[in-house]
mmCIF file of C-alpha atoms in Angstrom:
data_model
loop_
_atom_site.group_PDB
_atom_site.id
_atom_site.type_symbol
_atom_site.label_atom_id
_atom_site.label_comp_id
_atom_site.label_asym_id
_atom_site.label_seq_id
_atom_site.Cartn_x
_atom_site.Cartn_y
_atom_site.Cartn_z
ATOM 1 C CA SER R 1 -38.452 28.959 -0.854
ATOM 2 C CA GLY R 2 -41.967 30.154 0.705
ATOM 3 C CA GLY R 3 -43.961 33.096 -0.450
ATOM 4 C CA ASN R 4 -43.260 34.995 2.719
ATOM 5 C CA GLY R 5 -39.554 35.339 1.955
ATOM 6 C CA LYS R 6 -38.616 32.538 4.559
ATOM 7 C CA GLU R 7 -36.908 29.392 3.160
ATOM 8 C CA THR R 8 -38.433 26.240 3.204
ATOM 9 C CA LEU R 9 -37.867 22.764 2.186
ATOM 10 C CA ASP R 10 -40.298 20.444 0.065
ATOM 11 C CA ASP R 11 -41.233 17.091 2.102
ATOM 12 C CA LYS R 12 -42.777 15.505 -0.885
ATOM 13 C CA LYS R 13 -40.139 16.297 -3.503
ATOM 14 C CA TYR R 14 -37.316 15.353 -1.111
ATOM 15 C CA MET R 15 -38.871 11.946 -0.429
ATOM 16 C CA GLU R 16 -39.621 11.235 -4.142
ATOM 17 C CA CYS R 17 -35.949 12.126 -4.893
ATOM 18 C CA LEU R 18 -34.226 10.202 -2.033
ATOM 19 C CA GLU R 19 -36.467 7.323 -3.132
ATOM 20 C CA ALA R 20 -35.583 7.425 -6.774
ATOM 21 C CA ILE R 21 -31.679 7.629 -5.601
ATOM 22 C CA TYR R 22 -32.316 4.518 -3.360
ATOM 23 C CA GLN R 23 -33.644 2.527 -5.989
ATOM 24 C CA ALA R 24 -30.884 3.531 -8.321
ATOM 25 C CA ILE R 25 -28.155 2.592 -5.789
ATOM 26 C CA LEU R 26 -29.972 -0.773 -5.552
ATOM 27 C CA GLU R 27 -29.692 -1.600 -9.027
ATOM 28 C CA VAL R 28 -26.203 -0.445 -9.229
ATOM 29 C CA ASN R 29 -25.211 -2.741 -6.309
ATOM 30 C CA LYS R 30 -27.284 -5.528 -7.784
ATOM 31 C CA ASP R 31 -25.119 -5.117 -11.222
ATOM 32 C CA TYR R 32 -21.553 -4.072 -9.745
ATOM 33 C CA GLY R 33 -21.471 -5.095 -6.112
ATOM 34 C CA THR R 34 -20.762 -1.321 -5.139
ATOM 35 C CA TYR R 35 -22.158 0.316 -1.883
ATOM 36 C CA THR R 36 -23.270 3.994 -1.846
ATOM 37 C CA TYR R 37 -24.331 5.900 1.197
ATOM 38 C CA LEU R 38 -25.139 9.459 1.656
ATOM 39 C CA HIS R 39 -24.161 12.402 3.771
ATOM 40 C CA ALA R 40 -26.662 15.415 4.584
ATOM 41 C CA CYS R 41 -24.971 18.760 4.039
ATOM 42 C CA GLY R 42 -25.283 22.062 5.648
ATOM 43 C CA VAL R 43 -23.865 24.993 3.636
ATOM 44 C CA ARG R 44 -21.774 27.412 6.053
ATOM 45 C CA HIS R 45 -22.238 30.383 3.939
ATOM 46 C CA LEU R 46 -25.982 30.158 3.738
ATOM 47 C CA GLY R 47 -25.746 31.184 7.378
ATOM 48 C CA LYS R 48 -26.787 29.471 10.752
ATOM 49 C CA ASP R 49 -30.573 29.693 10.251
ATOM 50 C CA ASN R 50 -30.495 27.987 6.987
ATOM 51 C CA VAL R 51 -28.076 25.136 8.227
ATOM 52 C CA ALA R 52 -30.279 24.973 11.561
ATOM 53 C CA MET R 53 -33.229 24.482 9.073
ATOM 54 C CA VAL R 54 -31.410 21.709 7.403
ATOM 55 C CA ALA R 55 -30.871 20.073 10.579
ATOM 56 C CA ASP R 56 -34.479 19.926 11.409
ATOM 57 C CA PHE R 57 -35.226 18.745 8.023
ATOM 58 C CA ILE R 58 -32.682 15.906 8.361
ATOM 59 C CA LYS R 59 -34.131 15.012 11.678
ATOM 60 C CA ALA R 60 -37.670 14.821 10.429
ATOM 61 C CA HIS R 61 -36.907 12.507 7.351
ATOM 62 C CA PRO R 62 -34.318 9.909 8.483
ATOM 63 C CA HIS R 63 -33.371 7.311 5.827
ATOM 64 C CA LYS R 64 -31.146 4.177 5.974
ATOM 65 C CA LEU R 65 -29.108 5.796 3.084
ATOM 66 C CA ILE R 66 -27.935 8.714 5.387
ATOM 67 C CA LYS R 67 -24.977 7.729 7.408
ATOM 68 C CA GLY R 68 -23.261 10.987 7.863
ATOM 69 C CA VAL R 69 -23.333 14.620 7.766
ATOM 70 C CA ASN R 70 -21.126 17.490 6.281
ATOM 71 C CA ILE R 71 -20.764 21.209 6.963
ATOM 72 C CA ALA R 72 -19.084 22.464 3.472
ATOM 73 C CA GLY R 73 -19.035 25.679 1.538
ATOM 74 C CA ASP R 74 -16.929 28.710 1.929
ATOM 75 C CA GLU R 75 -14.721 28.083 4.874
ATOM 76 C CA ARG R 76 -14.216 31.801 5.538
ATOM 77 C CA ALA R 77 -17.728 32.188 6.088
ATOM 78 C CA ASN R 78 -18.781 31.568 9.790
ATOM 79 C CA GLU R 79 -17.212 29.203 12.320
ATOM 80 C CA PHE R 80 -18.058 25.437 13.114
ATOM 81 C CA ALA R 81 -18.890 26.898 16.696
ATOM 82 C CA ASP R 82 -21.772 28.783 15.124
ATOM 83 C CA PHE R 83 -23.358 25.390 14.112
ATOM 84 C CA ALA R 84 -24.033 23.591 17.343
ATOM 85 C CA TYR R 85 -27.601 22.980 17.017
ATOM 86 C CA PHE R 86 -26.444 21.152 13.592
ATOM 87 C CA HIS R 87 -23.643 19.084 15.403
ATOM 88 C CA ASP R 88 -26.132 18.223 18.418
ATOM 89 C CA MET R 89 -28.353 16.957 15.721
ATOM 90 C CA ALA R 90 -25.800 14.699 14.132
ATOM 91 C CA ASP R 91 -24.947 13.270 17.441
ATOM 92 C CA SER R 92 -28.489 12.613 18.526
ATOM 93 C CA LEU R 93 -29.115 10.704 15.254
ATOM 94 C CA GLY R 94 -25.866 8.791 15.673
ATOM 95 C CA LEU R 95 -24.671 10.575 12.196
ATOM 96 C CA ALA R 96 -20.902 10.619 11.668
ATOM 97 C CA LYS R 97 -19.252 13.798 10.968
ATOM 98 C CA SER R 98 -17.098 14.482 7.975
ATOM 99 C CA TYR R 99 -16.423 18.383 7.726
ATOM 100 C CA HIS R 100 -14.790 20.502 5.170
ATOM 101 C CA ALA R 101 -11.772 22.328 6.329
ATOM 102 C CA GLY R 102 -8.251 23.370 5.616
ATOM 103 C CA GLU R 103 -8.438 23.549 1.638
ATOM 104 C CA ILE R 104 -8.738 27.349 1.332
ATOM 105 C CA CYS R 105 -8.010 28.374 4.945
ATOM 106 C CA GLY R 106 -5.302 27.469 7.208
ATOM 107 C CA PRO R 107 -4.686 24.472 9.741
ATOM 108 C CA GLU R 108 -6.736 26.184 12.394
ATOM 109 C CA SER R 109 -9.794 25.610 10.575
ATOM 110 C CA ILE R 110 -8.922 21.812 10.834
ATOM 111 C CA VAL R 111 -8.561 22.276 14.556
ATOM 112 C CA LYS R 112 -12.139 23.800 14.723
ATOM 113 C CA ALA R 113 -13.660 20.935 12.768
ATOM 114 C CA LEU R 114 -11.922 18.279 15.019
ATOM 115 C CA ALA R 115 -12.923 20.211 18.228
ATOM 116 C CA VAL R 116 -16.860 19.494 17.099
ATOM 117 C CA GLY R 117 -16.208 16.149 16.682
ATOM 118 C CA SER R 118 -15.532 15.817 13.011
ATOM 119 C CA LYS R 119 -14.140 11.919 12.248
ATOM 120 C CA ARG R 120 -13.104 12.863 8.864
ATOM 121 C CA ILE R 121 -11.910 16.085 7.251
ATOM 122 C CA GLY R 122 -12.892 16.941 3.629
ATOM 123 C CA HIS R 123 -9.419 18.319 2.126
ATOM 124 C CA GLY R 124 -7.247 19.009 5.051
ATOM 125 C CA ILE R 125 -4.366 19.762 3.001
ATOM 126 C CA ALA R 126 -3.311 22.849 5.164
ATOM 127 C CA SER R 127 -2.402 20.361 7.809
ATOM 128 C CA ILE R 128 1.079 20.304 6.033
ATOM 129 C CA LYS R 129 1.776 23.700 7.607
ATOM 130 C CA ASP R 130 1.499 22.433 10.964
ATOM 131 C CA ALA R 131 3.617 19.755 12.458
ATOM 132 C CA LEU R 132 1.926 19.150 15.557
ATOM 133 C CA LEU R 133 -1.444 19.015 13.822
ATOM 134 C CA LEU R 134 0.023 16.308 11.256
ATOM 135 C CA GLU R 135 1.216 14.411 14.622
ATOM 136 C CA GLU R 136 -2.364 14.739 15.953
ATOM 137 C CA LEU R 137 -4.189 13.545 12.950
ATOM 138 C CA ALA R 138 -1.723 10.641 12.597
ATOM 139 C CA SER R 139 -2.012 9.519 16.129
ATOM 140 C CA LYS R 140 -5.742 9.790 16.484
ATOM 141 C CA GLY R 141 -6.367 8.268 13.164
ATOM 142 C CA VAL R 142 -8.285 10.872 11.453
ATOM 143 C CA THR R 143 -8.758 10.465 7.623
ATOM 144 C CA LEU R 144 -8.577 13.447 5.289
ATOM 145 C CA GLU R 145 -10.592 13.259 1.956
ATOM 146 C CA VAL R 146 -7.866 14.783 -0.649
ATOM 147 C CA ALA R 147 -8.985 15.691 -4.027
ATOM 148 C CA PRO R 148 -5.587 16.745 -5.880
ATOM 149 C CA THR R 149 -7.498 17.887 -9.355
ATOM 150 C CA SER R 150 -10.020 20.128 -7.241
ATOM 151 C CA ASN R 151 -7.238 21.374 -5.081
ATOM 152 C CA ARG R 152 -5.133 22.282 -7.978
ATOM 153 C CA ILE R 153 -7.770 24.481 -9.582
ATOM 154 C CA LEU R 154 -9.060 26.004 -6.319
ATOM 155 C CA VAL R 155 -6.065 26.582 -4.076
ATOM 156 C CA ARG R 156 -4.179 29.634 -5.431
ATOM 157 C CA GLU R 157 -0.851 28.908 -3.842
ATOM 158 C CA PHE R 158 -0.357 25.868 -6.195
ATOM 159 C CA ASP R 159 -0.616 28.018 -9.120
ATOM 160 C CA GLY R 160 -2.026 25.227 -11.252
ATOM 161 C CA ASP R 161 0.908 23.094 -10.526
ATOM 162 C CA ILE R 162 -0.253 19.923 -9.560
ATOM 163 C CA THR R 163 3.397 18.743 -8.294
ATOM 164 C CA ARG R 164 2.910 21.563 -5.557
ATOM 165 C CA HIS R 165 0.369 19.527 -3.810
ATOM 166 C CA PRO R 166 1.572 18.289 -0.452
ATOM 167 C CA VAL R 167 -0.490 15.114 -0.290
ATOM 168 C CA LYS R 168 2.400 12.609 -0.501
ATOM 169 C CA LYS R 169 4.246 14.642 2.375
ATOM 170 C CA ILE R 170 0.829 14.101 4.504
ATOM 171 C CA TYR R 171 0.877 10.496 3.593
ATOM 172 C CA ASP R 172 4.595 9.973 4.768
ATOM 173 C CA ALA R 173 3.588 11.938 7.968
ATOM 174 C CA GLY R 174 1.644 8.743 8.820
ATOM 175 C CA VAL R 175 -1.852 10.548 8.071
ATOM 176 C CA ARG R 176 -4.798 8.279 6.901
ATOM 177 C CA LEU R 177 -6.152 9.777 3.676
ATOM 178 C CA THR R 178 -8.208 8.750 0.795
ATOM 179 C CA LEU R 179 -8.167 9.919 -2.833
ATOM 180 C CA ASN R 180 -11.335 11.831 -4.157
ATOM 181 C CA THR R 181 -12.884 13.535 -7.016
ATOM 182 C CA ASP R 182 -14.895 16.318 -5.224
ATOM 183 C CA ASP R 183 -16.984 17.122 -7.966
ATOM 184 C CA ALA R 184 -16.188 15.174 -10.771
ATOM 185 C CA GLY R 185 -18.287 16.867 -13.324
ATOM 186 C CA ILE R 186 -17.101 20.360 -12.446
ATOM 187 C CA PHE R 187 -13.308 19.356 -12.165
ATOM 188 C CA GLY R 188 -13.347 16.980 -15.174
ATOM 189 C CA THR R 189 -11.969 13.965 -13.449
ATOM 190 C CA ASP R 190 -12.834 10.567 -12.193
ATOM 191 C CA ILE R 191 -11.344 8.395 -9.359
ATOM 192 C CA GLY R 192 -9.149 6.615 -11.821
ATOM 193 C CA LYS R 193 -7.613 9.802 -12.979
ATOM 194 C CA GLU R 194 -6.872 10.724 -9.482
ATOM 195 C CA TYR R 195 -5.207 7.569 -8.735
ATOM 196 C CA ARG R 196 -3.133 7.783 -11.954
ATOM 197 C CA ILE R 197 -2.124 11.557 -10.852
ATOM 198 C CA ALA R 198 -1.000 10.032 -7.484
ATOM 199 C CA ALA R 199 1.089 7.659 -9.341
ATOM 200 C CA ASN R 200 2.587 9.601 -11.940
ATOM 201 C CA LYS R 201 2.685 13.051 -10.633
ATOM 202 C CA LEU R 202 2.787 12.942 -6.920
ATOM 203 C CA GLY R 203 5.109 10.220 -6.139
ATOM 204 C CA PHE R 204 2.792 7.292 -4.657
ATOM 205 C CA LYS R 205 3.950 3.639 -5.175
ATOM 206 C CA ARG R 206 1.400 1.135 -6.284
ATOM 207 C CA ALA R 207 1.434 -0.663 -2.544
ATOM 208 C CA GLU R 208 0.961 2.989 -0.853
ATOM 209 C CA LEU R 209 -2.067 3.328 -3.180
ATOM 210 C CA PHE R 210 -3.522 0.199 -1.953
ATOM 211 C CA ASP R 211 -2.929 1.516 1.621
ATOM 212 C CA VAL R 212 -4.834 4.648 0.573
ATOM 213 C CA THR R 213 -7.664 2.528 -0.804
ATOM 214 C CA LEU R 214 -7.995 0.456 2.539
ATOM 215 C CA CYS R 215 -7.861 3.626 4.554
ATOM 216 C CA GLY R 216 -10.754 4.944 2.627
ATOM 217 C CA VAL R 217 -12.571 1.531 3.417
ATOM 218 C CA GLU R 218 -11.798 1.756 6.957
ATOM 219 C CA ALA R 219 -12.802 5.345 7.403
ATOM 220 C CA GLY R 220 -16.335 4.598 5.614
ATOM 221 C CA PHE R 221 -19.429 5.469 7.321
ATOM 222 C CA ALA R 222 -20.697 1.747 6.505
ATOM 223 C CA ASP R 223 -21.391 -1.009 8.941
ATOM 224 C CA ASP R 224 -18.684 -3.251 9.794
ATOM 225 C CA LYS R 225 -19.825 -6.366 7.570
ATOM 226 C CA VAL R 226 -19.843 -4.000 4.506
ATOM 227 C CA LYS R 227 -16.561 -2.627 5.245
ATOM 228 C CA ALA R 228 -15.100 -5.915 5.879
ATOM 229 C CA GLU R 229 -16.385 -7.324 2.475
ATOM 230 C CA ILE R 230 -15.067 -4.539 0.443
ATOM 231 C CA LYS R 231 -11.501 -4.674 2.355
ATOM 232 C CA SER R 232 -11.571 -8.417 1.377
ATOM 233 C CA LEU R 233 -12.003 -7.659 -2.036
ATOM 234 C CA VAL R 234 -9.156 -4.817 -2.201
ATOM 235 C CA LEU R 235 -6.807 -7.255 -0.495
ATOM 236 C CA SER R 236 -7.578 -10.175 -3.139
ATOM 237 C CA LYS R 237 -6.231 -7.900 -5.839
ATOM 238 C CA LEU R 238 -2.606 -7.593 -4.245
ATOM 239 C CA LYS R 239 0.007 -9.298 -6.215
ATOM 240 C CA GLN R 240 3.148 -10.561 -4.462
ATOM 241 C CA GLU R 241 5.230 -7.866 -5.790
ATOM 242 C CA ASP R 242 2.672 -5.425 -3.881
ATOM 243 C CA LYS R 243 3.139 -6.998 -0.813
ATOM 244 C CA ALA R 244 6.804 -7.024 -0.975
ATOM 245 C CA GLU R 245 6.653 -3.399 -1.909
ATOM 246 C CA MET R 246 4.658 -2.625 1.111
ATOM 247 C CA LYS R 247 6.833 -4.264 3.426
ATOM 248 C CA LYS R 248 9.915 -2.321 1.894
ATOM 249 C CA VAL R 249 7.996 0.824 2.500
ATOM 250 C CA ALA R 250 7.028 -0.160 6.113
ATOM 251 C CA GLU R 251 10.889 -1.137 6.679
ATOM 252 C CA GLU R 252 12.126 2.159 5.193
ATOM 253 C CA THR R 253 9.716 4.847 6.712
ATOM 254 C CA ASN R 254 10.880 6.694 9.808
ATOM 255 C CA ASN R 255 7.303 7.425 10.475
ATOM 256 C CA LYS R 256 6.061 5.133 13.430
ATOM 257 C CA TYR R 257 2.385 5.330 12.241
ATOM 258 C CA LEU R 258 3.013 4.598 8.728
ATOM 259 C CA LYS R 259 5.189 1.845 9.746
ATOM 260 C CA SER R 260 2.778 0.390 12.153
ATOM 261 C CA ARG R 261 -0.060 0.531 9.569
ATOM 262 C CA LEU R 262 1.676 -1.122 6.794
ATOM 263 C CA LEU R 263 3.258 -3.831 8.847
ATOM 264 C CA GLU R 264 -0.268 -4.653 9.905
ATOM 265 C CA ARG R 265 -1.512 -4.771 6.330
ATOM 266 C CA VAL R 266 1.060 -7.273 5.510
ATOM 267 C CA VAL R 267 0.287 -9.563 8.366
ATOM 268 C CA ASP R 268 -3.474 -9.304 7.157
ATOM 269 C CA MET R 269 -2.525 -10.492 3.642
#
């Protein structure tokens, strides 16, 4: 922040930090073959001026690592419509939107995120309360970024019981979703743990978790070549019994979106 009380951002420190992150990403890619990209984030409860300042800073400091933008923070503070300047900045730079909605607030917050162009939804679990919204998400191929452990801790209506989480019902409604850690350090988790929870506590079959993984790849804000490479790697890990199970799930589901997606997967294998 500046001495006059007005917030500012430090160009030099930002670029130094971003370059260090970039070099680390290159090293990890070389050693493990992983790909990492970043989102620039506006924090809604810091207010319209702060988010506009972030938008200007992002525009002034483009980087090939930054593929998308997010508006996160307290869902109860301000409205997505208040941040038109931020949305316009993202559109002008060709940055895809993944906005946080429908975790603490209800399904209307997801509707508002979609209205300003969000292609993915951070959390989005309140969609279970609105059948028409579930249908819209499934029909439009919107992907939800679901973090079961984080939701268990933060969403009061679950009362700490992970089995109350609606992620499997959302999946069964044909909605594309991914499993995530949210903040792994704060919530004491990792992505492997989230997959084990999904399998052991939330009712996901192994073949369904392969589908979830592929949904994540397909929803990525990476270029098509990178996504095709990762998708090929995931498909190579499927065993014959996984393929048979996926076909069985596809045949048994009554949801047209899930059935179509899984049958396409089986053909691709």
